[in-house]
JSON list of C-alpha atoms in Angstrom, two decimals:
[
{"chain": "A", "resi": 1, "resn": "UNK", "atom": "CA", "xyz": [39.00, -46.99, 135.81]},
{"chain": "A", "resi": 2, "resn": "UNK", "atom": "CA", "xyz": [41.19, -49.23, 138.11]},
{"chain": "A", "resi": 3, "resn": "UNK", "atom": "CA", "xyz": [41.65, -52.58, 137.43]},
{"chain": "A", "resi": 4, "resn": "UNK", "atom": "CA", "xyz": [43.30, -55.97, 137.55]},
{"chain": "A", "resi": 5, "resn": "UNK", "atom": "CA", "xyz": [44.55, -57.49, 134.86]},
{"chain": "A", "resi": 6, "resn": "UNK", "atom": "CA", "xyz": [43.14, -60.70, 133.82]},
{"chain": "A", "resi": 7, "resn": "UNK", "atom": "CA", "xyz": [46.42, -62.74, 134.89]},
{"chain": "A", "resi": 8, "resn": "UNK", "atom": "CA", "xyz": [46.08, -61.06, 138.23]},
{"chain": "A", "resi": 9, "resn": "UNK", "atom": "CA", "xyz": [42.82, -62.28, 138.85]},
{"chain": "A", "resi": 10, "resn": "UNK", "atom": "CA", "xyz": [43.33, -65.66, 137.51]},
{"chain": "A", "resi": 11, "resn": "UNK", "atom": "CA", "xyz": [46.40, -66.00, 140.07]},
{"chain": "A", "resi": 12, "resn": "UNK", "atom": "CA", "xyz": [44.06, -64.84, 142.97]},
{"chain": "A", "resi": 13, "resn": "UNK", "atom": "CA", "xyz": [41.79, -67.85, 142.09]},
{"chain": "A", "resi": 14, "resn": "UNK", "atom": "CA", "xyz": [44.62, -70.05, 141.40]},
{"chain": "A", "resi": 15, "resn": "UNK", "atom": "CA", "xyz": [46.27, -69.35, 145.32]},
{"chain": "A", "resi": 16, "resn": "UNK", "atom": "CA", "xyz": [42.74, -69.29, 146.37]},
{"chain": "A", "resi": 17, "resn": "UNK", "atom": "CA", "xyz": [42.55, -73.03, 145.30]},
{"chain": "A", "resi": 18, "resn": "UNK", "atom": "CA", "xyz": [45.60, -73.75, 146.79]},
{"chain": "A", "resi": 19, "resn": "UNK", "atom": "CA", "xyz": [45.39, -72.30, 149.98]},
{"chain": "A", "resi": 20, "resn": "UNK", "atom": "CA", "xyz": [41.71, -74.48, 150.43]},
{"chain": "A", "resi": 21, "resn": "UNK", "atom": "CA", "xyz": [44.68, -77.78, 150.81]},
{"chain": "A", "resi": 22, "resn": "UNK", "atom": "CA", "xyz": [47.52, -75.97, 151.87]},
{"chain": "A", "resi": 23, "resn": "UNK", "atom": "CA", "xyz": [49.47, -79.62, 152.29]},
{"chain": "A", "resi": 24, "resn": "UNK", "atom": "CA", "xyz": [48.21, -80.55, 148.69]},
{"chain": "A", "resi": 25, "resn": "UNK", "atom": "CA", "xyz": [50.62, -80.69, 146.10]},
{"chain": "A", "resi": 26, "resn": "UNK", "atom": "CA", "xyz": [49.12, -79.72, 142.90]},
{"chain": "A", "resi": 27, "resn": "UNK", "atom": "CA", "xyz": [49.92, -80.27, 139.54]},
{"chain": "A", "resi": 28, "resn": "UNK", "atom": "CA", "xyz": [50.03, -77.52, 136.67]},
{"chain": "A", "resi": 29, "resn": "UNK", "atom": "CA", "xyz": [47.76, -79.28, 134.24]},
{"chain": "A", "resi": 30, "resn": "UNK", "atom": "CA", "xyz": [45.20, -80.35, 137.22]},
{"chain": "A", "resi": 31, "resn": "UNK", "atom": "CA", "xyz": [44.38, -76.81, 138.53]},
{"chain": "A", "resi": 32, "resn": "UNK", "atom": "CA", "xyz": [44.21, -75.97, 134.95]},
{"chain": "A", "resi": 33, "resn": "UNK", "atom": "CA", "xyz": [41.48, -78.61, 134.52]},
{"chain": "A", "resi": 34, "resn": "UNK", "atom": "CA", "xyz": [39.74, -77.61, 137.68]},
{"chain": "A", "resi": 35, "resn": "UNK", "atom": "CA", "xyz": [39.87, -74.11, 137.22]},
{"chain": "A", "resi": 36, "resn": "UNK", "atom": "CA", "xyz": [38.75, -73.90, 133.48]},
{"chain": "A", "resi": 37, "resn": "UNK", "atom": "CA", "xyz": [42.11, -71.91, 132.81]},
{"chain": "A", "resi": 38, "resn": "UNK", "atom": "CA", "xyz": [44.30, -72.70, 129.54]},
{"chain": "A", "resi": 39, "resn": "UNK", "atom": "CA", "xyz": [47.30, -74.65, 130.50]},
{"chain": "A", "resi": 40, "resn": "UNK", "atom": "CA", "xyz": [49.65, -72.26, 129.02]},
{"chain": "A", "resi": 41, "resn": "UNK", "atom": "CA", "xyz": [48.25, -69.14, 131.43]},
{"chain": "A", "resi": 42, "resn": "UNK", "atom": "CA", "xyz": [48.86, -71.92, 134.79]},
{"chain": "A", "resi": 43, "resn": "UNK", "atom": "CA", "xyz": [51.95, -72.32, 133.86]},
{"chain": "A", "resi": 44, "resn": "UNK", "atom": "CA", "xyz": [53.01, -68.70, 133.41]},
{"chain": "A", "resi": 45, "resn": "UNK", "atom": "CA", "xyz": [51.46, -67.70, 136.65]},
{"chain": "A", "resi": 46, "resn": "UNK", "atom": "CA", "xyz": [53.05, -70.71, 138.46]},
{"chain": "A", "resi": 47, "resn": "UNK", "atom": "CA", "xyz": [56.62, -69.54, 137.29]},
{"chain": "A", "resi": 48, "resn": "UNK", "atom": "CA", "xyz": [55.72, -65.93, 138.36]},
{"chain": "A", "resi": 49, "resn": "UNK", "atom": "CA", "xyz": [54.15, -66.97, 141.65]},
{"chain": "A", "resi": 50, "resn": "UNK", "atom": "CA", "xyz": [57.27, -69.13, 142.31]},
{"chain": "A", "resi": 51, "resn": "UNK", "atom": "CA", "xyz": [59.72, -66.77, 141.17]},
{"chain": "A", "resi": 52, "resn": "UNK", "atom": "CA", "xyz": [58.07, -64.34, 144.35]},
{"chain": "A", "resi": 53, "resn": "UNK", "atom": "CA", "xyz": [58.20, -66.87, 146.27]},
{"chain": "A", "resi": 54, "resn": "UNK", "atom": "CA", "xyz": [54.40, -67.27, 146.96]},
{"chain": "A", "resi": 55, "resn": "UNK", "atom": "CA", "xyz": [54.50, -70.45, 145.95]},
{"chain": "A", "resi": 56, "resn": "UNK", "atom": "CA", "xyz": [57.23, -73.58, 145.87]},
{"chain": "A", "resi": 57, "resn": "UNK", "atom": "CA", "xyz": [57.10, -76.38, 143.71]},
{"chain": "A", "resi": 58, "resn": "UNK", "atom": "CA", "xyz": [58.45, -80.18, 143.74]},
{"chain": "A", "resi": 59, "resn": "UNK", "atom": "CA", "xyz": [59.65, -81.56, 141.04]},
{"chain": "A", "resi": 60, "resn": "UNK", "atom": "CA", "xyz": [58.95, -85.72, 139.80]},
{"chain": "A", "resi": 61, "resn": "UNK", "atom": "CA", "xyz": [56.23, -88.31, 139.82]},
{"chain": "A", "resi": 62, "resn": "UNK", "atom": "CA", "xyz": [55.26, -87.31, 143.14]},
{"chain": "A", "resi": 63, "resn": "UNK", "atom": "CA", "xyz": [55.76, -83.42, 142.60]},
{"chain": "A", "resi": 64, "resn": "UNK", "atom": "CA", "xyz": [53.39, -80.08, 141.96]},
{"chain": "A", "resi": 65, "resn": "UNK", "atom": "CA", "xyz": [52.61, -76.54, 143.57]},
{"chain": "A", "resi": 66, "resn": "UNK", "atom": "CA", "xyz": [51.75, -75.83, 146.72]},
{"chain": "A", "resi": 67, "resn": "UNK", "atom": "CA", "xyz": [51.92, -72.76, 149.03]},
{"chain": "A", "resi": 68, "resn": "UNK", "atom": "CA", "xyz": [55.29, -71.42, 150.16]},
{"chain": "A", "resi": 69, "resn": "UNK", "atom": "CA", "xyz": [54.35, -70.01, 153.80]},
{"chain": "A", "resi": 70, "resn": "UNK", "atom": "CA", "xyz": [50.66, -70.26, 155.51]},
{"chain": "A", "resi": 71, "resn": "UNK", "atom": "CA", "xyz": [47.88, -68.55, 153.71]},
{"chain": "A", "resi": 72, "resn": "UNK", "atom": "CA", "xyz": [46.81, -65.97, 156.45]},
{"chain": "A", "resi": 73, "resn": "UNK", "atom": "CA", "xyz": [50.46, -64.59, 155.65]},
{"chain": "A", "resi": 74, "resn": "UNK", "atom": "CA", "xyz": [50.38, -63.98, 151.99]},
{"chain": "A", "resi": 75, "resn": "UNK", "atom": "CA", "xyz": [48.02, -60.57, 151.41]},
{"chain": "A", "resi": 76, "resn": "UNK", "atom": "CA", "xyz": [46.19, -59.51, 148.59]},
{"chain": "A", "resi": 77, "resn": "UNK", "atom": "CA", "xyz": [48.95, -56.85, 148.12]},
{"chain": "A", "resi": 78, "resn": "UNK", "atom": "CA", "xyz": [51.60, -59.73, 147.67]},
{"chain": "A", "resi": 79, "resn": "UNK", "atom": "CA", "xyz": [49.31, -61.35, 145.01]},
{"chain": "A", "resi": 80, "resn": "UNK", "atom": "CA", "xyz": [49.06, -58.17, 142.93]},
{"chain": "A", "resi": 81, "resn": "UNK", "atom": "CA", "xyz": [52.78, -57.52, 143.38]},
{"chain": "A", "resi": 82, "resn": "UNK", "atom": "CA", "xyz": [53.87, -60.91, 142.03]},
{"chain": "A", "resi": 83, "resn": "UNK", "atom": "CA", "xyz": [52.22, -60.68, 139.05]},
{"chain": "A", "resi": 84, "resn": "UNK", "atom": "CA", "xyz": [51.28, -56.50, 138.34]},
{"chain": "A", "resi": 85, "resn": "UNK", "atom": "CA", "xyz": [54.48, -55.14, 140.14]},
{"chain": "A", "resi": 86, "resn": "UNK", "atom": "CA", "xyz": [54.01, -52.29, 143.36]},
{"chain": "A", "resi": 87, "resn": "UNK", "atom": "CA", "xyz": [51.23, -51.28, 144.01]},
{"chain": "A", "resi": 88, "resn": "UNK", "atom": "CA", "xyz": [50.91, -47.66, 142.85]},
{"chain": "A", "resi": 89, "resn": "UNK", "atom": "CA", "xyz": [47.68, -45.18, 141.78]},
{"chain": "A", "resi": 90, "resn": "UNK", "atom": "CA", "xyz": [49.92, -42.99, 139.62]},
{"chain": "A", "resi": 91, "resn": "UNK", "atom": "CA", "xyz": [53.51, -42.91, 138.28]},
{"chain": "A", "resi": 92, "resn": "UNK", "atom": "CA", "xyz": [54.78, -40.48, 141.63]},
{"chain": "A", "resi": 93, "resn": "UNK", "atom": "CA", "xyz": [53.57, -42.88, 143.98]},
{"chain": "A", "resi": 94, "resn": "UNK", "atom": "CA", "xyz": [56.01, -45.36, 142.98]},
{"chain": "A", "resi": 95, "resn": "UNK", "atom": "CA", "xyz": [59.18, -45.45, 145.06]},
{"chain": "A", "resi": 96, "resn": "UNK", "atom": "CA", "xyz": [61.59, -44.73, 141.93]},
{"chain": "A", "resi": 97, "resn": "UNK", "atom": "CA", "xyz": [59.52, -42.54, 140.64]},
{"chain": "A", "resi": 98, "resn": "UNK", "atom": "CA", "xyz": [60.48, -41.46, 136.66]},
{"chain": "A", "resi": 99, "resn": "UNK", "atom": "CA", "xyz": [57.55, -38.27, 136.82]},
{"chain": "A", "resi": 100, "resn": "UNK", "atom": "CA", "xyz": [59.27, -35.11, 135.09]},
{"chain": "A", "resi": 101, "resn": "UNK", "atom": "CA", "xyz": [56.03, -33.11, 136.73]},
{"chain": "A", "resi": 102, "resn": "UNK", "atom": "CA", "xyz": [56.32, -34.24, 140.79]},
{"chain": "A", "resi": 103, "resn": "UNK", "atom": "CA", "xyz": [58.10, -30.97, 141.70]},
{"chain": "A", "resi": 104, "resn": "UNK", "atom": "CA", "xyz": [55.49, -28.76, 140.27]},
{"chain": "A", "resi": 105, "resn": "UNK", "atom": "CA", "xyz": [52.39, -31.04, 139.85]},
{"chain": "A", "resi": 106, "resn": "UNK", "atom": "CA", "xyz": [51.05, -29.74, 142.92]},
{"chain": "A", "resi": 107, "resn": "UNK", "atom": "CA", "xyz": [49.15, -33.75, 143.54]},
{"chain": "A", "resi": 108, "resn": "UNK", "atom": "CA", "xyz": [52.03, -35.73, 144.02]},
{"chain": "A", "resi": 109, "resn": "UNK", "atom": "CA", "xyz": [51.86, -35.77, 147.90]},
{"chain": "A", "resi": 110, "resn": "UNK", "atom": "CA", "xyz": [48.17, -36.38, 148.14]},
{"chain": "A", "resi": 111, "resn": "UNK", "atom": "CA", "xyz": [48.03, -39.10, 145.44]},
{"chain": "A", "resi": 112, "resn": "UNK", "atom": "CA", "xyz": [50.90, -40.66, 147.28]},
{"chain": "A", "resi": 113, "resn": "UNK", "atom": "CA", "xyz": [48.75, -40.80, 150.87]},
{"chain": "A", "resi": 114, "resn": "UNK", "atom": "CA", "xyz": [46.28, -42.27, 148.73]},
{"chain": "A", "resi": 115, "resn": "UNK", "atom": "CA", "xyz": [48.39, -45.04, 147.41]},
{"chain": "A", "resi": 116, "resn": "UNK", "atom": "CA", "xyz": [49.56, -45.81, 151.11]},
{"chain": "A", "resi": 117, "resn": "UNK", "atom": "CA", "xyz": [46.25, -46.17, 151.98]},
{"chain": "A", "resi": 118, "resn": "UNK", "atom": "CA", "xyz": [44.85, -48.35, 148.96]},
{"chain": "A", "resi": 119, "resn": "UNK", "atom": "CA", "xyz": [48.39, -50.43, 149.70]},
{"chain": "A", "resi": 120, "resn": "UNK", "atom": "CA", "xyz": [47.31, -50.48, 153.19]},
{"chain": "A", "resi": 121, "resn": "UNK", "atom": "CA", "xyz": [43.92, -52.11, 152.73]},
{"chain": "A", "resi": 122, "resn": "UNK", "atom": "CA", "xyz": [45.20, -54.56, 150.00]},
{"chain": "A", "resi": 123, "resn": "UNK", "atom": "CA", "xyz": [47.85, -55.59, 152.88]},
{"chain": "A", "resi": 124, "resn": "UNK", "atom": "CA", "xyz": [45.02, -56.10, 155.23]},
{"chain": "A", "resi": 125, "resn": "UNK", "atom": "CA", "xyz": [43.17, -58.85, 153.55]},
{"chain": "A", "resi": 126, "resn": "UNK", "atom": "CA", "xyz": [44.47, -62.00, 153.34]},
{"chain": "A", "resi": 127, "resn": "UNK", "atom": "CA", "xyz": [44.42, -65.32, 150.95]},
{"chain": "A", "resi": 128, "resn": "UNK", "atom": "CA", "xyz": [43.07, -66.82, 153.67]},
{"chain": "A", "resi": 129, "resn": "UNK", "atom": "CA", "xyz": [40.29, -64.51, 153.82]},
{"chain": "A", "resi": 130, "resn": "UNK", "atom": "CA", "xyz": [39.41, -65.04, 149.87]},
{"chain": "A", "resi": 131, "resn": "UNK", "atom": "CA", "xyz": [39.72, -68.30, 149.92]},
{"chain": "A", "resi": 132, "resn": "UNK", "atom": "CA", "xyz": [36.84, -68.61, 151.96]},
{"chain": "A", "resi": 133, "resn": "UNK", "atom": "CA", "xyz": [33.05, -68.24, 150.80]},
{"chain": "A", "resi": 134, "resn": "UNK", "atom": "CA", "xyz": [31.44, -65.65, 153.55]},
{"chain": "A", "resi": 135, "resn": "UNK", "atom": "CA", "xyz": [32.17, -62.16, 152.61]},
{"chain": "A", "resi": 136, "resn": "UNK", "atom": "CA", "xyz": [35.55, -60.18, 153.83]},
{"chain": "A", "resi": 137, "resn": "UNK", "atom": "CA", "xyz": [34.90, -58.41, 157.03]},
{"chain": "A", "resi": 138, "resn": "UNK", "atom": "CA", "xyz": [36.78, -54.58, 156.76]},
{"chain": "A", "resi": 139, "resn": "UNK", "atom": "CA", "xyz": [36.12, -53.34, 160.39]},
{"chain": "A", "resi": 140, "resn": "UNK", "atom": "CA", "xyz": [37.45, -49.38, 159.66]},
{"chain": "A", "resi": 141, "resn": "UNK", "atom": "CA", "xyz": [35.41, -49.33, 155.73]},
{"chain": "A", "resi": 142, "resn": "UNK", "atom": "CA", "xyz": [31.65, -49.30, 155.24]},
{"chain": "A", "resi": 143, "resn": "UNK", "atom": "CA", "xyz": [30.91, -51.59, 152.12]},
{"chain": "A", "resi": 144, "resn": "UNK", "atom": "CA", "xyz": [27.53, -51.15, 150.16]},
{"chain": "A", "resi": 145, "resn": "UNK", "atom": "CA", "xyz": [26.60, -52.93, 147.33]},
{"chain": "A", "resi": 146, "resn": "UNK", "atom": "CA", "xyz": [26.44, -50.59, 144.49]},
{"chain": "A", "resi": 147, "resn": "UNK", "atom": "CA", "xyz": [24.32, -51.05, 140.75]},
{"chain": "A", "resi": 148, "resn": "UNK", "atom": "CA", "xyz": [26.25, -49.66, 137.62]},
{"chain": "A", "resi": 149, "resn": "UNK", "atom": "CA", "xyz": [23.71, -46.90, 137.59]},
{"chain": "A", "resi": 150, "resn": "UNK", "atom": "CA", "xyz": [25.56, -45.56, 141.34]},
{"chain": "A", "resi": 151, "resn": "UNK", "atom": "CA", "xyz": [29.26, -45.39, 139.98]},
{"chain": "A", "resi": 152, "resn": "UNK", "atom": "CA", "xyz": [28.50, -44.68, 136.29]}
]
């Protein structure tokens, strides 16, 4: 299965909040609060968001978080990257590849295009676009709303 980790998600929310009052500065402890995160887990993702320079932060009194450039320019792909690293489906796809099997694997070149095109799509959506409440429109992919019983 594909998935997040749990820090990723909690940093999409966290931007998500952010990018609602882009000229907001927030403080660590108050999008804790109105999140329902643990302090500790704001803190960490604030560092790691800063350190990608997703967000920038203010120091003093007056001080907090707030986003580093305009939410319709930070993409879902930039959010994962921050905190998860590149965006890869399998260890071949990644650009320094360390696979001992690429040369006679006989996938590598497929699971690559398939990367690029996951990558592609994650690059396509914005923050802007989660942060809002009606659904993400993805003109070239037909979305249907599967049960657990359709992909189990």
């Amino acid at each position: 299965m594909l998935r997040l980790s749990k820090l990723t998600d909690y940093a999409v929310v966290l931007m998500a909040q952010l990018a609602r009052e882009p000229g907001r500065l927030y403080a660590s402890a108050e999008l804790a609060e109105t999140l329902g995160l643990p302090k500790p887990t704001v803190s960490k993702l604030l560092k790691m968001l800063v350190k990608s320079q997703l967000l920038v932060s203010r120091r003093g009194t007056q001080g907090g978080y707030q986003l580093a450039k305009a939410a319709h320019r930070i993409t879902v792909s930039d959010l994962i990257a921050a905190i998860e690293g590149p965006v890869a489906m399998t260890e071949c796809s990644l650009e320094d590849s360390q696979c001992d099997l690429i040369s006679q694997c006989g996938v590598a070149n497929n699971w690559q295009r398939v990367t690029l095109a996951v990558h592609q799509l994650l690059a396509s959506v914005t923050l802007a676009q989660l942060a809002q409440t009606q659904p993400i429109k993805l003109p070239w992919i037909q979305i249907q709303t599967l049960t657990l019983h359709d992909v189990g």
